[in-house]
Short mmCIF file of C-alpha atoms (C1' of nucleotides) in Angstrom, two decimals:
data_model
loop_
_atom_site.label_atom_id
_atom_site.label_comp_id
_atom_site.label_asym_id
_atom_site.label_seq_id
_atom_site.Cartn_x
_atom_site.Cartn_y
_atom_site.Cartn_z
CA MET A 1 -104.36 42.15 30.99
CA GLU A 2 -103.41 44.76 28.04
CA ARG A 3 -101.46 47.38 29.11
CA LEU A 4 -100.87 50.97 27.95
CA ILE A 5 -97.71 53.02 28.90
CA PHE A 6 -96.79 56.45 27.50
CA HIS A 7 -92.65 57.18 27.87
CA VAL A 8 -92.84 61.47 27.99
CA ASP A 9 -89.34 63.02 27.32
CA VAL A 10 -88.26 66.51 27.15
CA ASN A 11 -86.43 67.35 24.27
CA SER A 12 -82.89 68.75 24.98
CA ALA A 13 -84.30 69.22 28.37
CA PHE A 14 -81.24 71.63 29.82
CA LEU A 15 -81.11 73.82 26.90
CA SER A 16 -84.91 73.73 26.11
CA TRP A 17 -84.99 75.09 30.14
CA GLU A 18 -82.28 77.56 29.60
CA ALA A 19 -83.76 78.51 26.25
CA VAL A 20 -87.23 79.27 28.53
CA ARG A 21 -86.07 81.11 30.89
CA LEU A 22 -83.71 83.42 28.88
CA VAL A 23 -86.97 84.36 26.41
CA LYS A 24 -89.03 85.12 29.36
CA ASN A 25 -85.97 87.25 30.17
CA GLY A 26 -86.71 89.37 26.40
CA GLU A 27 -83.23 87.44 25.27
CA SER A 28 -83.46 85.44 22.13
CA ASP A 29 -84.24 81.71 22.00
CA VAL A 30 -81.05 79.75 21.98
CA ARG A 31 -82.85 76.29 20.40
CA LEU A 32 -82.26 78.25 17.08
CA ILE A 33 -78.62 78.67 16.80
CA PRO A 34 -75.71 76.23 17.52
CA SER A 35 -75.30 76.23 21.00
CA CYS A 36 -75.14 73.57 24.41
CA ILE A 37 -75.13 73.57 27.58
CA GLY A 38 -71.83 72.73 29.26
CA GLY A 39 -70.25 71.48 32.68
CA ASP A 40 -68.42 74.59 34.57
CA PRO A 41 -67.26 76.68 31.71
CA ASN A 42 -64.51 77.75 34.39
CA SER A 43 -63.22 74.04 34.31
CA ARG A 44 -61.10 72.99 30.69
CA ARG A 45 -62.67 69.11 31.68
CA GLY A 46 -66.45 70.29 30.61
CA ILE A 47 -68.50 68.19 28.62
CA VAL A 48 -71.74 68.99 25.86
CA LEU A 49 -74.98 68.50 28.18
CA ALA A 50 -78.10 69.22 25.77
CA LYS A 51 -77.07 70.87 22.81
CA SER A 52 -79.69 72.62 20.41
CA ILE A 53 -80.50 71.44 17.02
CA PRO A 54 -78.70 73.59 14.85
CA ALA A 55 -75.48 72.53 16.96
CA LYS A 56 -76.91 69.20 16.19
CA LYS A 57 -75.75 69.88 12.28
CA TYR A 58 -72.51 70.59 13.02
CA GLY A 59 -71.83 66.95 14.23
CA ILE A 60 -71.89 67.64 18.36
CA VAL A 61 -72.39 65.22 20.38
CA THR A 62 -73.95 65.10 23.84
CA GLY A 63 -70.82 63.88 26.24
CA GLU A 64 -67.70 65.24 24.22
CA PRO A 65 -65.39 67.58 25.42
CA ILE A 66 -66.18 71.41 25.13
CA GLY A 67 -63.21 71.83 23.49
CA LEU A 68 -63.73 69.77 20.91
CA ALA A 69 -67.10 70.79 19.89
CA LEU A 70 -66.10 74.28 19.52
CA GLN A 71 -63.52 72.66 17.32
CA LYS A 72 -65.85 71.60 15.32
CA CYS A 73 -68.43 74.99 15.46
CA PRO A 74 -65.72 78.04 16.57
CA GLU A 75 -69.11 80.11 17.25
CA LEU A 76 -71.14 77.23 19.86
CA MET A 77 -72.98 79.31 21.95
CA VAL A 78 -71.52 77.68 25.50
CA LEU A 79 -73.94 78.33 28.52
CA PRO A 80 -73.25 77.23 32.37
CA ALA A 81 -75.79 74.36 34.02
CA ASP A 82 -77.85 75.37 35.95
CA PHE A 83 -79.62 72.15 38.25
CA LYS A 84 -81.54 74.49 40.63
CA LEU A 85 -83.41 75.68 37.22
CA TYR A 86 -83.58 71.94 35.92
CA ALA A 87 -85.35 70.61 39.07
CA ALA A 88 -87.68 73.19 39.21
CA SER A 89 -88.64 72.93 35.78
CA SER A 90 -88.90 69.14 36.09
CA ARG A 91 -91.64 69.70 38.89
CA ALA A 92 -93.75 72.06 36.40
CA PHE A 93 -92.87 69.39 33.62
CA LYS A 94 -94.29 66.28 35.76
CA SER A 95 -96.83 68.00 37.09
CA ILE A 96 -98.81 68.33 34.20
CA LEU A 97 -98.29 64.73 33.24
CA ARG A 98 -99.84 63.56 36.88
CA GLU A 99 -103.41 65.87 35.67
CA TYR A 100 -103.85 62.75 32.98
CA ALA A 101 -101.97 59.59 34.09
CA PRO A 102 -103.00 57.38 37.60
CA VAL A 103 -99.61 56.35 37.98
CA VAL A 104 -96.06 58.18 36.82
CA GLU A 105 -92.65 56.99 37.12
CA GLU A 106 -90.29 59.57 36.80
CA PHE A 107 -87.70 58.18 35.36
CA SER A 108 -84.90 60.61 35.71
CA ILE A 109 -84.98 64.89 35.82
CA ASP A 110 -86.22 64.94 32.42
CA GLU A 111 -88.25 61.48 31.37
CA ALA A 112 -91.51 59.59 33.06
CA PHE A 113 -93.27 56.50 32.42
CA LEU A 114 -96.93 57.17 32.66
CA ASP A 115 -99.42 54.02 33.42
CA MET A 116 -102.54 54.85 31.63
CA SER A 117 -103.64 50.78 31.24
CA GLY A 118 -107.24 50.55 32.11
CA THR A 119 -108.11 54.54 31.31
CA ALA A 120 -110.41 53.72 27.85
CA LEU A 121 -113.43 55.09 29.16
CA LEU A 122 -111.87 58.34 30.22
CA TYR A 123 -109.57 58.39 27.13
CA PRO A 124 -110.98 56.46 24.62
CA ASP A 125 -108.17 57.85 22.27
CA PRO A 126 -104.34 57.59 23.17
CA LEU A 127 -103.18 59.74 20.43
CA ALA A 128 -105.01 62.25 21.00
CA LEU A 129 -104.58 62.58 24.81
CA ALA A 130 -100.29 62.25 24.17
CA HIS A 131 -100.75 65.15 21.51
CA THR A 132 -103.04 66.78 24.36
CA MET A 133 -100.46 66.55 27.07
CA LYS A 134 -97.68 67.13 24.76
CA ASN A 135 -99.34 70.87 23.60
CA ARG A 136 -99.98 71.91 26.85
CA ILE A 137 -96.71 70.99 27.71
CA ARG A 138 -95.37 73.18 24.82
CA ASP A 139 -97.97 76.17 25.22
CA GLU A 140 -97.77 76.45 29.13
CA LEU A 141 -94.24 75.60 29.76
CA GLY A 142 -92.60 76.27 26.59
CA PHE A 143 -90.75 73.78 26.02
CA THR A 144 -91.59 70.81 23.45
CA VAL A 145 -91.09 67.18 24.43
CA ASN A 146 -91.47 63.68 22.84
CA VAL A 147 -94.42 60.75 23.71
CA GLY A 148 -93.61 57.44 22.90
CA ILE A 149 -96.26 55.08 23.50
CA GLY A 150 -96.72 51.07 23.61
CA ARG A 151 -97.37 47.87 25.39
CA ASN A 152 -94.70 48.38 27.94
CA LYS A 153 -91.96 50.29 29.28
CA LEU A 154 -89.42 48.95 26.43
CA CYS A 155 -91.49 49.72 23.69
CA ALA A 156 -93.10 53.45 25.00
CA LYS A 157 -89.43 54.25 25.91
CA MET A 158 -88.19 53.44 22.20
CA ALA A 159 -90.84 55.17 20.41
CA SER A 160 -90.24 58.22 22.60
CA ASP A 161 -86.73 58.54 20.82
CA PHE A 162 -87.89 57.85 16.98
CA GLU A 163 -88.37 61.48 15.78
CA LYS A 164 -87.60 64.38 17.29
CA PRO A 165 -88.84 67.07 18.85
CA ASP A 166 -91.79 67.79 19.45
CA LYS A 167 -93.38 63.97 18.39
CA VAL A 168 -95.75 61.40 19.41
CA HIS A 169 -94.88 57.70 18.20
CA THR A 170 -96.12 54.28 18.70
CA LEU A 171 -94.19 51.10 18.88
CA PHE A 172 -97.35 48.15 19.39
CA PRO A 173 -96.88 44.84 18.72
CA GLU A 174 -97.32 44.20 15.16
CA GLU A 175 -95.27 47.69 14.60
CA ILE A 176 -91.94 45.60 16.52
CA GLU A 177 -90.87 44.31 12.93
CA SER A 178 -91.40 47.67 11.09
CA LYS A 179 -90.01 50.53 13.05
CA LEU A 180 -87.56 48.68 15.76
CA TRP A 181 -85.95 46.17 13.70
CA PRO A 182 -84.16 47.94 10.93
CA LEU A 183 -82.65 50.57 13.56
CA PRO A 184 -78.85 49.98 14.65
CA VAL A 185 -78.21 47.44 17.97
CA GLY A 186 -77.11 50.37 19.81
CA ASP A 187 -80.11 52.20 19.72
CA LEU A 188 -81.81 49.50 21.93
CA LEU A 189 -81.92 50.51 26.02
CA PHE A 190 -79.11 48.75 27.89
CA VAL A 191 -76.70 47.48 24.43
CA GLY A 192 -74.36 50.96 25.24
CA ARG A 193 -71.10 50.87 23.68
CA SER A 194 -69.18 47.51 24.84
CA SER A 195 -71.60 45.50 23.82
CA VAL A 196 -72.18 47.14 20.63
CA ARG A 197 -68.18 46.23 19.91
CA ARG A 198 -69.28 42.52 20.74
CA LEU A 199 -72.02 42.16 18.49
CA GLU A 200 -70.46 43.60 15.52
CA THR A 201 -68.15 40.66 15.68
CA ALA A 202 -70.68 38.18 15.89
CA GLY A 203 -72.07 40.04 12.71
CA ILE A 204 -75.24 41.50 14.73
CA ARG A 205 -75.55 44.90 13.33
CA THR A 206 -79.29 45.69 14.06
CA ILE A 207 -81.84 45.23 16.75
CA GLY A 208 -83.92 42.79 14.43
CA GLU A 209 -80.40 40.05 14.03
CA LEU A 210 -79.87 40.31 17.70
CA GLY A 211 -83.71 39.63 18.35
CA HIS A 212 -83.46 36.77 15.96
CA ALA A 213 -79.57 35.51 17.38
CA ASP A 214 -78.69 32.18 19.37
CA PRO A 215 -79.09 32.58 22.99
CA LYS A 216 -76.09 30.62 23.48
CA LEU A 217 -74.25 33.04 21.26
CA LEU A 218 -75.56 35.95 23.19
CA ALA A 219 -74.91 34.59 25.97
CA SER A 220 -71.28 33.94 25.33
CA LEU A 221 -71.22 37.58 23.95
CA LEU A 222 -72.77 39.13 26.19
CA GLY A 223 -73.04 37.26 30.02
CA GLU A 224 -75.53 35.42 30.97
CA LYS A 225 -78.50 38.45 32.45
CA MET A 226 -77.35 41.03 29.76
CA SER A 227 -77.76 38.83 27.15
CA ARG A 228 -81.16 37.48 28.55
CA GLN A 229 -82.74 41.23 28.78
CA ALA A 230 -80.97 42.32 25.58
CA TYR A 231 -83.02 39.23 23.22
CA ARG A 232 -85.95 40.32 24.97
CA TYR A 233 -85.77 43.90 24.73
CA ALA A 234 -85.02 43.22 21.15
CA ASN A 235 -88.25 41.64 20.36
CA GLY A 236 -90.58 43.85 22.00
CA ILE A 237 -90.52 41.95 25.45
CA ASP A 238 -90.65 43.44 28.77
CA ASP A 239 -92.51 42.84 31.75
CA SER A 240 -91.66 45.51 34.68
CA PRO A 241 -94.49 47.36 36.11
CA VAL A 242 -94.43 51.31 35.64
CA ARG A 243 -93.83 52.28 39.36
CA ALA A 244 -95.01 55.18 41.16
CA GLU A 245 -92.87 54.86 44.74
CA PRO A 246 -88.79 56.53 44.44
CA GLU A 247 -86.36 53.70 44.56
CA ILE A 248 -84.47 52.68 48.73
CA PRO A 249 -81.67 54.53 47.90
CA LYS A 250 -78.70 52.09 48.23
CA GLY A 251 -75.58 54.29 48.36
CA PHE A 252 -74.45 57.88 47.82
CA SER A 253 -71.34 59.18 45.75
CA ASN A 254 -69.52 62.53 45.11
CA GLU A 255 -66.18 62.26 42.96
CA VAL A 256 -64.84 65.80 41.52
CA THR A 257 -62.18 65.93 38.02
CA LEU A 258 -59.60 68.43 39.64
CA GLU A 259 -58.57 71.45 37.97
CA GLU A 260 -54.88 70.63 38.71
CA ASP A 261 -53.98 67.30 38.95
CA VAL A 262 -53.14 66.22 42.32
CA VAL A 263 -49.75 64.88 43.38
CA ARG A 264 -48.90 65.36 47.24
CA ASP A 265 -50.76 63.96 50.55
CA GLU A 266 -52.01 67.45 51.96
CA GLN A 267 -53.65 68.44 48.70
CA ALA A 268 -55.58 64.81 48.59
CA HIS A 269 -56.23 65.00 52.05
CA ALA A 270 -58.32 68.48 51.24
CA VAL A 271 -60.16 66.79 48.56
CA LEU A 272 -61.42 63.85 50.42
CA LEU A 273 -62.34 66.14 53.23
CA SER A 274 -64.22 68.27 51.38
CA LEU A 275 -66.20 65.09 49.74
CA ALA A 276 -66.80 63.51 52.70
CA ASP A 277 -68.70 66.34 54.59
CA CYS A 278 -70.31 66.09 51.04
CA VAL A 279 -71.42 62.45 51.76
CA SER A 280 -71.82 62.64 55.17
CA ALA A 281 -74.07 65.97 55.10
CA ARG A 282 -76.16 63.51 52.62
CA LEU A 283 -76.43 60.89 54.83
CA ARG A 284 -77.69 63.17 57.20
CA ASP A 285 -80.50 64.81 55.45
CA GLU A 286 -81.50 61.79 53.99
CA GLY A 287 -81.59 59.53 57.45
CA TYR A 288 -79.28 57.38 56.39
CA LYS A 289 -76.18 55.82 57.88
CA ALA A 290 -73.58 54.02 55.95
CA GLN A 291 -72.27 50.57 56.22
CA GLY A 292 -69.53 50.88 54.19
CA ILE A 293 -67.18 53.66 52.64
CA SER A 294 -65.52 53.55 49.12
CA VAL A 295 -62.85 55.70 47.42
CA THR A 296 -62.14 56.06 44.38
CA VAL A 297 -59.38 57.64 42.07
CA ARG A 298 -58.65 58.51 38.23
CA TYR A 299 -55.19 58.73 36.57
CA LEU A 300 -54.23 60.59 33.63
CA ASN A 301 -54.38 58.39 31.40
CA PHE A 302 -58.23 57.36 32.79
CA GLN A 303 -57.44 54.13 34.17
CA LYS A 304 -60.12 54.31 37.50
CA ARG A 305 -59.49 52.77 40.75
CA SER A 306 -61.28 51.96 43.76
CA HIS A 307 -60.95 50.42 47.37
CA GLN A 308 -64.15 49.96 49.62
CA CYS A 309 -64.04 48.75 53.59
CA MET A 310 -66.91 47.67 55.59
CA LEU A 311 -66.50 49.64 59.21
CA GLU A 312 -66.85 48.25 62.35
CA ARG A 313 -70.57 50.29 62.61
CA ALA A 314 -72.73 52.40 60.59
CA THR A 315 -71.77 56.50 60.38
CA HIS A 316 -73.14 59.65 59.24
CA SER A 317 -69.93 61.80 60.92
CA SER A 318 -68.09 63.14 58.73
CA ARG A 319 -64.95 62.22 60.90
CA THR A 320 -65.18 59.06 60.47
CA VAL A 321 -65.97 59.15 56.74
CA TYR A 322 -62.81 61.26 56.16
CA GLU A 323 -60.70 59.27 58.28
CA THR A 324 -62.05 56.19 56.61
CA SER A 325 -61.19 57.55 53.41
CA LYS A 326 -58.00 58.54 54.06
CA LYS A 327 -56.86 54.92 55.29
CA LEU A 328 -58.18 53.64 51.58
CA LEU A 329 -56.63 56.08 49.90
CA SER A 330 -53.22 55.24 51.51
CA GLU A 331 -54.24 51.84 50.57
CA LEU A 332 -54.82 52.84 46.74
CA TRP A 333 -52.46 55.20 46.33
CA GLY A 334 -48.85 54.33 47.59
CA ASP A 335 -46.83 55.24 44.18
CA HIS A 336 -48.50 58.77 43.84
CA ARG A 337 -48.97 58.95 40.61
CA PRO A 338 -50.49 61.73 39.53
CA LEU A 339 -54.98 62.33 40.15
CA ARG A 340 -56.78 64.03 37.46
CA LEU A 341 -60.48 62.63 39.71
CA MET A 342 -61.23 61.06 43.29
CA GLY A 343 -64.33 60.50 44.87
CA ILE A 344 -66.10 58.94 47.91
CA ALA A 345 -69.19 56.91 48.26
CA ALA A 346 -71.23 55.90 50.57
CA THR A 347 -72.48 52.05 50.49
CA ASN A 348 -74.65 49.33 52.47
CA LEU A 349 -76.79 52.05 53.76
CA LEU A 350 -79.08 51.73 57.09
CA GLY A 351 -82.32 53.36 56.99
CA LYS A 352 -83.21 55.36 60.11
CA ASP A 353 -85.25 52.93 61.46
CA GLU A 354 -83.16 50.10 60.55
CA PRO A 355 -81.52 49.01 63.66
CA GLU A 356 -77.66 47.66 62.71
CA GLU A 357 -76.91 43.53 63.17
CA GLY A 358 -75.57 42.91 66.43
CA GLN A 359 -76.57 44.61 69.90
CA LEU A 360 -72.91 47.27 69.64
CA SER A 361 -75.05 50.36 70.88
CA LEU A 362 -73.25 49.83 73.58
CA PHE A 363 -69.66 52.16 73.05
CA GLY A 364 -70.41 53.41 69.52
CA GLU A 365 -69.26 55.88 68.41
CA GLU A 366 -72.18 58.34 69.65
CA ASP A 367 -71.56 57.23 72.87
CA SER A 368 -67.91 57.89 73.32
CA ALA A 369 -67.47 61.65 73.98
CA ALA A 370 -65.07 62.02 70.45
CA GLY A 371 -68.41 60.59 68.64
CA ARG A 372 -71.04 63.38 70.51
CA LYS A 373 -68.68 66.11 69.34
CA ASN A 374 -68.41 65.63 66.31
CA GLU A 375 -72.05 64.74 66.36
CA LYS A 376 -72.43 68.14 67.69
CA LEU A 377 -70.81 69.56 65.00
CA ASP A 378 -71.70 67.43 62.34
CA GLN A 379 -75.41 69.12 63.39
CA ALA A 380 -74.11 72.54 63.76
CA LEU A 381 -72.98 72.51 60.58
CA ASP A 382 -76.01 71.48 59.00
CA SER A 383 -78.85 73.74 60.35
CA LEU A 384 -76.48 76.37 59.69
CA ARG A 385 -76.19 75.74 55.77
CA ARG A 386 -79.89 75.11 56.32
CA ARG A 387 -80.42 78.48 57.00
CA PHE A 388 -77.83 80.39 54.92
CA GLY A 389 -77.10 77.82 52.34
CA SER A 390 -74.77 75.21 51.49
CA GLY A 391 -72.25 78.31 50.84
CA ALA A 392 -72.55 79.55 53.95
CA VAL A 393 -70.58 77.02 55.86
CA LYS A 394 -66.76 76.59 55.53
CA ARG A 395 -64.38 74.65 58.01
CA GLY A 396 -61.62 73.60 56.23
CA ALA A 397 -63.35 71.75 53.20
CA SER A 398 -66.70 73.40 52.28
CA MET A 399 -69.94 72.11 51.41
CA THR A 400 -69.23 72.12 47.32
CA VAL A 401 -66.19 69.77 46.18
CA ARG A 402 -65.66 72.60 43.59
CA GLU A 403 -65.74 75.39 45.60
CA GLU A 404 -63.07 74.13 48.21
CA VAL A 405 -60.95 73.23 45.22
CA ALA A 406 -60.76 76.38 44.05
CA ARG A 407 -60.54 77.96 46.65
CA LYS A 408 -57.31 75.80 47.71
CA TYR A 409 -55.54 75.51 44.34
CA LYS A 410 -56.29 78.89 42.47
CA GLY A 411 -57.15 81.22 45.14
CA LYS A 412 -60.29 82.24 43.85
CA SER A 413 -62.75 83.78 45.53
CA ASP A 414 -66.94 82.61 45.09
CA SER A 415 -67.77 86.36 43.74
CA GLU A 416 -65.00 85.63 40.85
CA ARG A 417 -67.28 82.96 39.53
"C1'" DC B 1 -69.80 23.92 46.79
"C1'" DT B 2 -71.50 28.17 48.17
"C1'" DC B 3 -71.89 33.19 49.88
"C1'" DG B 4 -70.24 37.88 50.53
"C1'" DG B 5 -66.73 41.00 50.13
"C1'" DC B 6 -64.14 43.05 46.78
"C1'" DA B 7 -62.41 45.63 42.36
"C1'" DT B 8 -63.81 46.31 37.64
"C1'" DC B 9 -67.01 46.58 34.21
"C1'" DC B 10 -70.97 48.30 31.85
"C1'" DT B 11 -75.15 51.09 30.97
"C1'" DA B 12 -78.11 55.54 31.68
"C1'" DT B 13 -79.74 60.18 31.96
"C1'" DC C 1 -54.46 56.12 16.01
"C1'" DT C 2 -57.65 54.48 20.08
"C1'" DA C 3 -60.38 56.01 23.76
"C1'" DA C 4 -61.40 60.20 25.67
"C1'" DC C 5 -61.77 65.20 29.23
"C1'" DG C 6 -69.17 64.64 33.97
"C1'" DA C 7 -71.29 63.37 38.04
"C1'" DT C 8 -74.22 60.10 40.29
"C1'" DA C 9 -76.31 55.72 40.52
"C1'" DG C 10 -77.40 50.79 40.34
"C1'" DG C 11 -76.38 46.00 38.24
"C1'" DA C 12 -73.71 42.31 37.14
"C1'" DT C 13 -69.11 39.50 36.69
"C1'" DG C 14 -65.31 37.81 37.90
"C1'" DC C 15 -61.86 36.01 42.03
"C1'" DC C 16 -61.56 34.68 46.16
"C1'" DG C 17 -61.77 33.43 51.12
"C1'" DA C 18 -63.95 31.45 54.52
"C1'" DG C 19 -67.43 28.29 56.03
#
DNA sequence: CTCGGCATCCTAT
DNA sequence: CTAACGATAGGATGCCGAG
């Protein structure tokens, strides 16, 4: 069965979506000047999340610190991120795709795979269909996309990355040699910075060289699994299906880069409480309990460390997550070296309907008096948040970590933000 | 020896 | 000079102790 896969990718998604909103408000189009979306402008630690094409001409790249970008281009306009807007824009964009495609996989907020296999009678000309889709999105929603077409997801995705913006590209098997193999290895999906560095030591610079390399050599450079996947990808081989169903989550995590370095236990515990509140509220909202908790810290030199543990029993209680994370931090942070980042992750999730291994619901945390009290408090806070928004409820630490950290250490109020 | 837990590394948006 | 100034997620890998 020959497949036909599209990959649709919004060009400079966050910036495009912000530009559309500004244009609707009668303002000028920031896509036409050097501009970018850059993290939290109040924190000095933001990075470039999306940039305009004029900004790119200054050598500004996604992921670089805002300060550095401003050095390259002092007149760069930096706009704050607004994830509510992005979620709404993403929905509108994907709902147009669903009008054409029987199976849509939401790969990220601004990317989707469409399985168009077997639609030849309905759409005899796939290229024409791709143009129709991208033009409709552009004309109705005001932003451009790239469409990549191939026989599998990998080729569709690589093709959508070719030339931007507002383009349709194909990467069919007979085009692998001319379109894929000349590209630098780092352009290949899942060949990141570290793999590029290792491949370079063996003189492998292009995707074509990777696709012709000795599998034994690749295994020694990249490891067993990664090397096999890289070799297949380099030759345009990929069997993975387009999945319409979202994956079942494996964990929830929240982490913050702190406005000020944390050196004392009281500061650290305030941050943990806030993070624990976030993570546990997400567990309750999504109907999961965590069997494991992990705490991560990052020092001033960017070195990261983490400690994790398994719980006696699964939990979604903010108190249990908090107390556990305090214990993990104390194991991790004996030296009290200054921290620039802290995070908590809930791991080894159990779904609502998924009973715990063993038979220990006898004197579990929900059954003790203290456990019931904590459960009640969490429920009450959750319902207040649902009614009045996440900013409404504060309890030493609030829903949003950044707010709380700012309040504690800078004495700023919400209105100043 | 194998398995599972843990810490870390790697990659993606 | 290097990496690297972010949040979140998932998978791979190497080590270690238990059975």
